[in-house]
XYZ file of N, CA and C in Angstrom:
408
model
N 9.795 -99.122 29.017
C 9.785 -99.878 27.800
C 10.616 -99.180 26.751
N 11.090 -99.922 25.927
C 11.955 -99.433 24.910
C 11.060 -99.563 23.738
N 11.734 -98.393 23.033
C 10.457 -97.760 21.772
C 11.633 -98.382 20.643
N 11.110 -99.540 20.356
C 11.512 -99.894 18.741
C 11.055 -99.824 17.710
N 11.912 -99.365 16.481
C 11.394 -99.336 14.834
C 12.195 -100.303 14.218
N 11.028 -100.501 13.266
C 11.343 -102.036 12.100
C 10.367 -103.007 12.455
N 11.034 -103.499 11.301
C 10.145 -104.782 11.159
C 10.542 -106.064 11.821
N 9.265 -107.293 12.182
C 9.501 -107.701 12.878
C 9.899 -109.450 12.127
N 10.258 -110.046 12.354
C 11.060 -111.259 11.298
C 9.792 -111.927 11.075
N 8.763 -112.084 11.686
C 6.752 -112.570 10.885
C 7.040 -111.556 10.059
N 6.922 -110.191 9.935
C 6.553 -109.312 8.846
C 6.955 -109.259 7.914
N 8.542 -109.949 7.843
C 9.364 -109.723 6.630
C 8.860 -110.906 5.989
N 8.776 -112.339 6.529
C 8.761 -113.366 6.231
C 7.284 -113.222 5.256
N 6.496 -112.918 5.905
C 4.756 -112.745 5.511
C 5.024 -111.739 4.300
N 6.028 -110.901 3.978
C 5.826 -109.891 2.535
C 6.954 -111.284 1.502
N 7.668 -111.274 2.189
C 8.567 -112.352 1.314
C 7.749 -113.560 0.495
N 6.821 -114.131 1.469
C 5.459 -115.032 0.829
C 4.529 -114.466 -0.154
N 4.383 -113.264 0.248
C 3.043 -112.480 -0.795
C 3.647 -112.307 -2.223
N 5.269 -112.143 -1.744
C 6.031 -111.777 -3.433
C 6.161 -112.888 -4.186
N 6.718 -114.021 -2.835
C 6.609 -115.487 -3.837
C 5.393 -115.776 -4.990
N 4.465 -115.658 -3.905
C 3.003 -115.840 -4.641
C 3.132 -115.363 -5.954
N 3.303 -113.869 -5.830
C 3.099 -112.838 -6.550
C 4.184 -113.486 -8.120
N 5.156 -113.900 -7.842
C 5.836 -114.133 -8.888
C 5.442 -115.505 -9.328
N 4.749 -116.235 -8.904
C 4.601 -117.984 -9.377
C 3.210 -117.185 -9.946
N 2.422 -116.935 -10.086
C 1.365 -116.230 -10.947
C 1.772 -115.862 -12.154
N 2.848 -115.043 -11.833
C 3.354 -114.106 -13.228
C 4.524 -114.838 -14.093
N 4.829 -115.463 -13.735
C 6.214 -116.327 -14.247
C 6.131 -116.645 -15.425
N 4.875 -117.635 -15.228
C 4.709 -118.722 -16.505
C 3.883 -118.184 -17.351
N 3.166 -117.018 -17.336
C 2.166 -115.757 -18.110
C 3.423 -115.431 -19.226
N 4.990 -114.526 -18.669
C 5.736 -114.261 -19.401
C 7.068 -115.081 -19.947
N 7.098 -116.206 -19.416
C 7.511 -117.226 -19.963
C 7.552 -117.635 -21.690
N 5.984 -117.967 -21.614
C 5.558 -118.184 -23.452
C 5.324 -116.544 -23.915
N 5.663 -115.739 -23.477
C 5.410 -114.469 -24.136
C 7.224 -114.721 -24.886
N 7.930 -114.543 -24.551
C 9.541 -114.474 -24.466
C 9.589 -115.010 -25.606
N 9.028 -116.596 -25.830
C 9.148 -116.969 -27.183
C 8.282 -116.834 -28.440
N 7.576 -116.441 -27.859
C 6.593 -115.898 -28.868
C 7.247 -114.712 -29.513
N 7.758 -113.901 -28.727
C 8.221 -112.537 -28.977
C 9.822 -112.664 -29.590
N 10.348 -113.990 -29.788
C 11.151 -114.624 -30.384
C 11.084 -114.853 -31.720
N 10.079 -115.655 -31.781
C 9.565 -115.767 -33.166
C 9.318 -114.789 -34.104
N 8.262 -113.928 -33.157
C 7.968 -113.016 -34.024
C 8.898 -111.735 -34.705
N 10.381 -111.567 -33.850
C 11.513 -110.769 -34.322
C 11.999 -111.480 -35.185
N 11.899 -113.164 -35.357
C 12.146 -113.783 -36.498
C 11.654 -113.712 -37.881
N 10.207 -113.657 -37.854
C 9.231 -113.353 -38.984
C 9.404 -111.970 -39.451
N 9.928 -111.035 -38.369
C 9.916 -109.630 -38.966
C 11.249 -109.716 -39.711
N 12.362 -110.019 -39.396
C 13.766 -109.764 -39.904
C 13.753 -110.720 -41.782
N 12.413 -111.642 -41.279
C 12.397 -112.894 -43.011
C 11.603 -111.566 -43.660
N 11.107 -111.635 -43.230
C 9.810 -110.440 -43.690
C 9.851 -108.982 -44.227
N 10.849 -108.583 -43.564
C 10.849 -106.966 -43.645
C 12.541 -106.493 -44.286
N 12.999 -106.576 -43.511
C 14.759 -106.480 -43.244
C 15.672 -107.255 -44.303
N 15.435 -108.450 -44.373
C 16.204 -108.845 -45.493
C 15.920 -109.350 -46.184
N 14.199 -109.664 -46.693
C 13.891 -109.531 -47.801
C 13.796 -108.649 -48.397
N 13.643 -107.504 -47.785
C 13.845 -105.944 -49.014
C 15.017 -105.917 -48.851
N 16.265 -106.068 -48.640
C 17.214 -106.257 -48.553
C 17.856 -107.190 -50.140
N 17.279 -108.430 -50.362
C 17.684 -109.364 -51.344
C 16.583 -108.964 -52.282
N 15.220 -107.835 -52.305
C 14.691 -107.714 -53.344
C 15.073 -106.062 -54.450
N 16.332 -105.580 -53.133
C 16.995 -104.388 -53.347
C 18.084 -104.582 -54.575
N 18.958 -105.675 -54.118
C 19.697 -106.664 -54.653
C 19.106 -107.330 -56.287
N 18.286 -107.663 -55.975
C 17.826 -108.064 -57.141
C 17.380 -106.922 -58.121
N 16.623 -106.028 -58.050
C 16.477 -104.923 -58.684
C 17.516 -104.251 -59.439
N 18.427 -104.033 -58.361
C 19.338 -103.303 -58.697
C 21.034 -104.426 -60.183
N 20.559 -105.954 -59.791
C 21.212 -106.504 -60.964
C 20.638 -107.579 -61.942
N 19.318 -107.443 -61.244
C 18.497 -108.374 -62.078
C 18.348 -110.051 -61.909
N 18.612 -110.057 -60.823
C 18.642 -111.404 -60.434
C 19.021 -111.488 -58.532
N 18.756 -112.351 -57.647
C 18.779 -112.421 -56.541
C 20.401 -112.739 -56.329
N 21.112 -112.755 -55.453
C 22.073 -113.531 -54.454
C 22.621 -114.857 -54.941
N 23.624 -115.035 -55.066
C 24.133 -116.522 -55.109
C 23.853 -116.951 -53.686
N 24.502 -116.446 -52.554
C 24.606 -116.442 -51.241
C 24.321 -115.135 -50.628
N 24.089 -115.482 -49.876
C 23.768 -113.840 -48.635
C 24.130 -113.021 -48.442
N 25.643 -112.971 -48.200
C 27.084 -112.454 -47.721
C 27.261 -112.117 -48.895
N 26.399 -111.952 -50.220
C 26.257 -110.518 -51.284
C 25.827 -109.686 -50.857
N 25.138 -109.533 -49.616
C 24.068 -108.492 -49.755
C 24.966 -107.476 -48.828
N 26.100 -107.919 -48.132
C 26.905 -106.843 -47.245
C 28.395 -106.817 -47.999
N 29.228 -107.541 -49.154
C 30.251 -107.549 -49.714
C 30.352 -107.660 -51.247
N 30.675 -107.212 -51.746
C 30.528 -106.930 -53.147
C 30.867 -108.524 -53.880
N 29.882 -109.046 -54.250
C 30.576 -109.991 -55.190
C 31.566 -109.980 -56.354
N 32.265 -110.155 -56.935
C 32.824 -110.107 -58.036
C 32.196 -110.025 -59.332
N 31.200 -110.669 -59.758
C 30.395 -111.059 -61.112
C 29.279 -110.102 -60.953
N 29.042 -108.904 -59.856
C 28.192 -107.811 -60.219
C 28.694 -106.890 -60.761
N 27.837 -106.756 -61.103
C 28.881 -105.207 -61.685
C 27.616 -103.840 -61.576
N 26.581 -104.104 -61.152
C 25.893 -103.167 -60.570
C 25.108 -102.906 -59.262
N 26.127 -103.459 -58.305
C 26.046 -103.891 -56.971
C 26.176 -102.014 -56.466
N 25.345 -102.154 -55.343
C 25.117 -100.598 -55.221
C 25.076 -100.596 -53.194
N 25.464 -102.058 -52.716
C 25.297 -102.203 -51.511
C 26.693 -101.620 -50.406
N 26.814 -101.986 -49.328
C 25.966 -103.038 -48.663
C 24.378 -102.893 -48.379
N 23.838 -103.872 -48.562
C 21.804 -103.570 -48.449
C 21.460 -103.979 -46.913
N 22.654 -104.744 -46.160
C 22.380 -104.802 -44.845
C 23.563 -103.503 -43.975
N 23.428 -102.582 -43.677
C 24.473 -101.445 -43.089
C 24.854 -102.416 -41.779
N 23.801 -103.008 -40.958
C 24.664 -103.611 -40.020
C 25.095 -104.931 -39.921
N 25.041 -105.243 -40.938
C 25.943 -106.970 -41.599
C 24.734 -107.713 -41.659
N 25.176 -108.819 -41.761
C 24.201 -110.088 -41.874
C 23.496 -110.165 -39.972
N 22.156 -110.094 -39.662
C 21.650 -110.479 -38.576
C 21.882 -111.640 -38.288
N 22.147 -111.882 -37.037
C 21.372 -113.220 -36.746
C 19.897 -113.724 -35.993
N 19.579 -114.916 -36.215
C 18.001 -114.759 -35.597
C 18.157 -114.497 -34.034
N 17.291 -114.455 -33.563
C 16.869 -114.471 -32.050
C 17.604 -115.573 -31.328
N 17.688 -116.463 -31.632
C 18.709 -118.023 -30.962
C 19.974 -118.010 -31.343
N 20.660 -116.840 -31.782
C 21.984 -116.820 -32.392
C 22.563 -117.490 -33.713
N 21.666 -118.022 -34.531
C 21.692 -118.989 -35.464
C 21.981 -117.762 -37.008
N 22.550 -118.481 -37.603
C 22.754 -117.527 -38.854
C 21.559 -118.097 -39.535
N 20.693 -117.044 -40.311
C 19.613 -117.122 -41.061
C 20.553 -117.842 -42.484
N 19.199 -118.963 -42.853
C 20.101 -119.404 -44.238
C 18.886 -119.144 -45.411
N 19.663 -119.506 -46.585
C 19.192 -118.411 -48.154
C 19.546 -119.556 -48.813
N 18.628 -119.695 -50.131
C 18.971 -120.639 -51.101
C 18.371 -119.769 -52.077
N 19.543 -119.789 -52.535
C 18.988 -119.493 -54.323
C 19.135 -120.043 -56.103
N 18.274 -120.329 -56.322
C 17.125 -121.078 -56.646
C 16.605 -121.204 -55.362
N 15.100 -121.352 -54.975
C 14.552 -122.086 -53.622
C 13.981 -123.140 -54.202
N 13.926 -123.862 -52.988
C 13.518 -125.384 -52.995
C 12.168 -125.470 -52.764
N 11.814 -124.297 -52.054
C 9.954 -124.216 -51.389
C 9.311 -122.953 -52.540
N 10.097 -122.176 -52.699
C 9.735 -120.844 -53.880
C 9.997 -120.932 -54.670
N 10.193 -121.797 -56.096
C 11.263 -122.182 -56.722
C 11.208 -121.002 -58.128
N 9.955 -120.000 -58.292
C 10.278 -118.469 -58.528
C 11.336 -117.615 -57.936
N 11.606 -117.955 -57.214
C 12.881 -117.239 -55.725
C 13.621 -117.343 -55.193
N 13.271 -117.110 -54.270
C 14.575 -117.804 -53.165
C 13.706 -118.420 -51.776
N 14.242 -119.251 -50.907
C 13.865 -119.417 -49.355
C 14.574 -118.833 -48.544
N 13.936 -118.290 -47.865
C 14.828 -117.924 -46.674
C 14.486 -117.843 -45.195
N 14.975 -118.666 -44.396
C 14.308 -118.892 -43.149
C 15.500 -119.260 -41.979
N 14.647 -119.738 -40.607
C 15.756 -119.412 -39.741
C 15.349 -120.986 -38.909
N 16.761 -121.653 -38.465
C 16.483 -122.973 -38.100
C 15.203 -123.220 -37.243
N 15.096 -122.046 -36.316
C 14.134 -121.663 -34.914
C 14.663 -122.207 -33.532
N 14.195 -122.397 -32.692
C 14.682 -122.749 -31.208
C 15.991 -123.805 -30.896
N 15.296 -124.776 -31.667
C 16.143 -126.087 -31.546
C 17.612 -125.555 -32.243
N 17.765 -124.785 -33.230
C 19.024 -124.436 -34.270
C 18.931 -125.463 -35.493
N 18.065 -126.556 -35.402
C 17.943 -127.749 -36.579
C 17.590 -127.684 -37.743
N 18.239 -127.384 -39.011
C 16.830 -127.165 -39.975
C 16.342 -128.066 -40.668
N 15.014 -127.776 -41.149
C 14.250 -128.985 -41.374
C 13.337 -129.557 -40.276
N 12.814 -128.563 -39.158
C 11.961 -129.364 -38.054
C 11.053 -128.384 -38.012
N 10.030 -128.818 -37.231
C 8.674 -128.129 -36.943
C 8.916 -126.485 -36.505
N 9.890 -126.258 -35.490
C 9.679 -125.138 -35.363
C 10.816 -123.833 -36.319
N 11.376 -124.469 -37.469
C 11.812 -123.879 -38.494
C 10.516 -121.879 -38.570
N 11.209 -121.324 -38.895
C 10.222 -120.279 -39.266
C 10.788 -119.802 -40.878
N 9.851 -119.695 -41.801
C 10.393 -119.821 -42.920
C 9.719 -118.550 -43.475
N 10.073 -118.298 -44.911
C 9.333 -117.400 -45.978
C 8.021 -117.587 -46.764
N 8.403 -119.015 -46.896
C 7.415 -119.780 -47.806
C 6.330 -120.218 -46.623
N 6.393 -120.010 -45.153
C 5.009 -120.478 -45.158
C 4.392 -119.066 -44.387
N 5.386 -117.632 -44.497
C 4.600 -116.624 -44.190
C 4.104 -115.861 -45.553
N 4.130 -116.090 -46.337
C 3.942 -115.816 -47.685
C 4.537 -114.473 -47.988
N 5.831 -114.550 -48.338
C 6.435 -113.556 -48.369
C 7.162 -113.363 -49.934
């Protein structure tokens, strides 16, 4: 008799099934994690990053931003602009979408809004993630 090693094409087939399994379990667990964990780099960047960013801005001339693209290029009509307040430019959100800024706000109208279209890129729809409704 001949002495063989390896596996036998049932054995491979039978671990190949256990992994299938193994991954249709886990799939759809980290699936909604992905966007969740989407969002929430969204809420941190409204939240943390460039609102101290536009409240740096403001401090420093007494009033917020006409537009955004103050907060990394010197406007002209400052004159005590002390930035850039973003070192690595303007972010974009998690979906590649440029975060947008109004100043005057339309939802803060003490402030500014500032929020990010969300998944779809649309703004103005349900899954918008905004300032005004994380209370920021």
């Amino acid at each position: 008799m001949k002495d063989t090693k390896g596996f036998t094409l049932i054995e491979i087939l039978l671990v190949v099934i256990i992994i299938g399994i193994l991954v249709s379990l886990v799939a759809p667990r980290l699936a909604g994690r992905s966007e969740e964990a989407r969002r929430q780099a969204a809420r941190a960047d409204i939240e943390g990053g460039i609102s101290l960013a536009l409240d740096l801005y403001e401090a420093d001339n007494g009033r917020y931003p006409a537009k955004i693209e103050d907060l990394v290029a010197k406007p002209g009509e400052s004159l005590n602009w002390k930035g850039p307040y973003l070192k690595k430019g303007l972010p974009k959100d998690p979906w590649g979408s440029h975060y947008l800024y109004k100043f005057p706000g339309t939802q803060n109208t003490a402030g500014y809004d500032l929020y990010s279209p969300g998944p779809d890129k649309q703004e103005g729809t349900a899954d918008d993630i905004a300032n005004w409704e994380t209370k920021v």
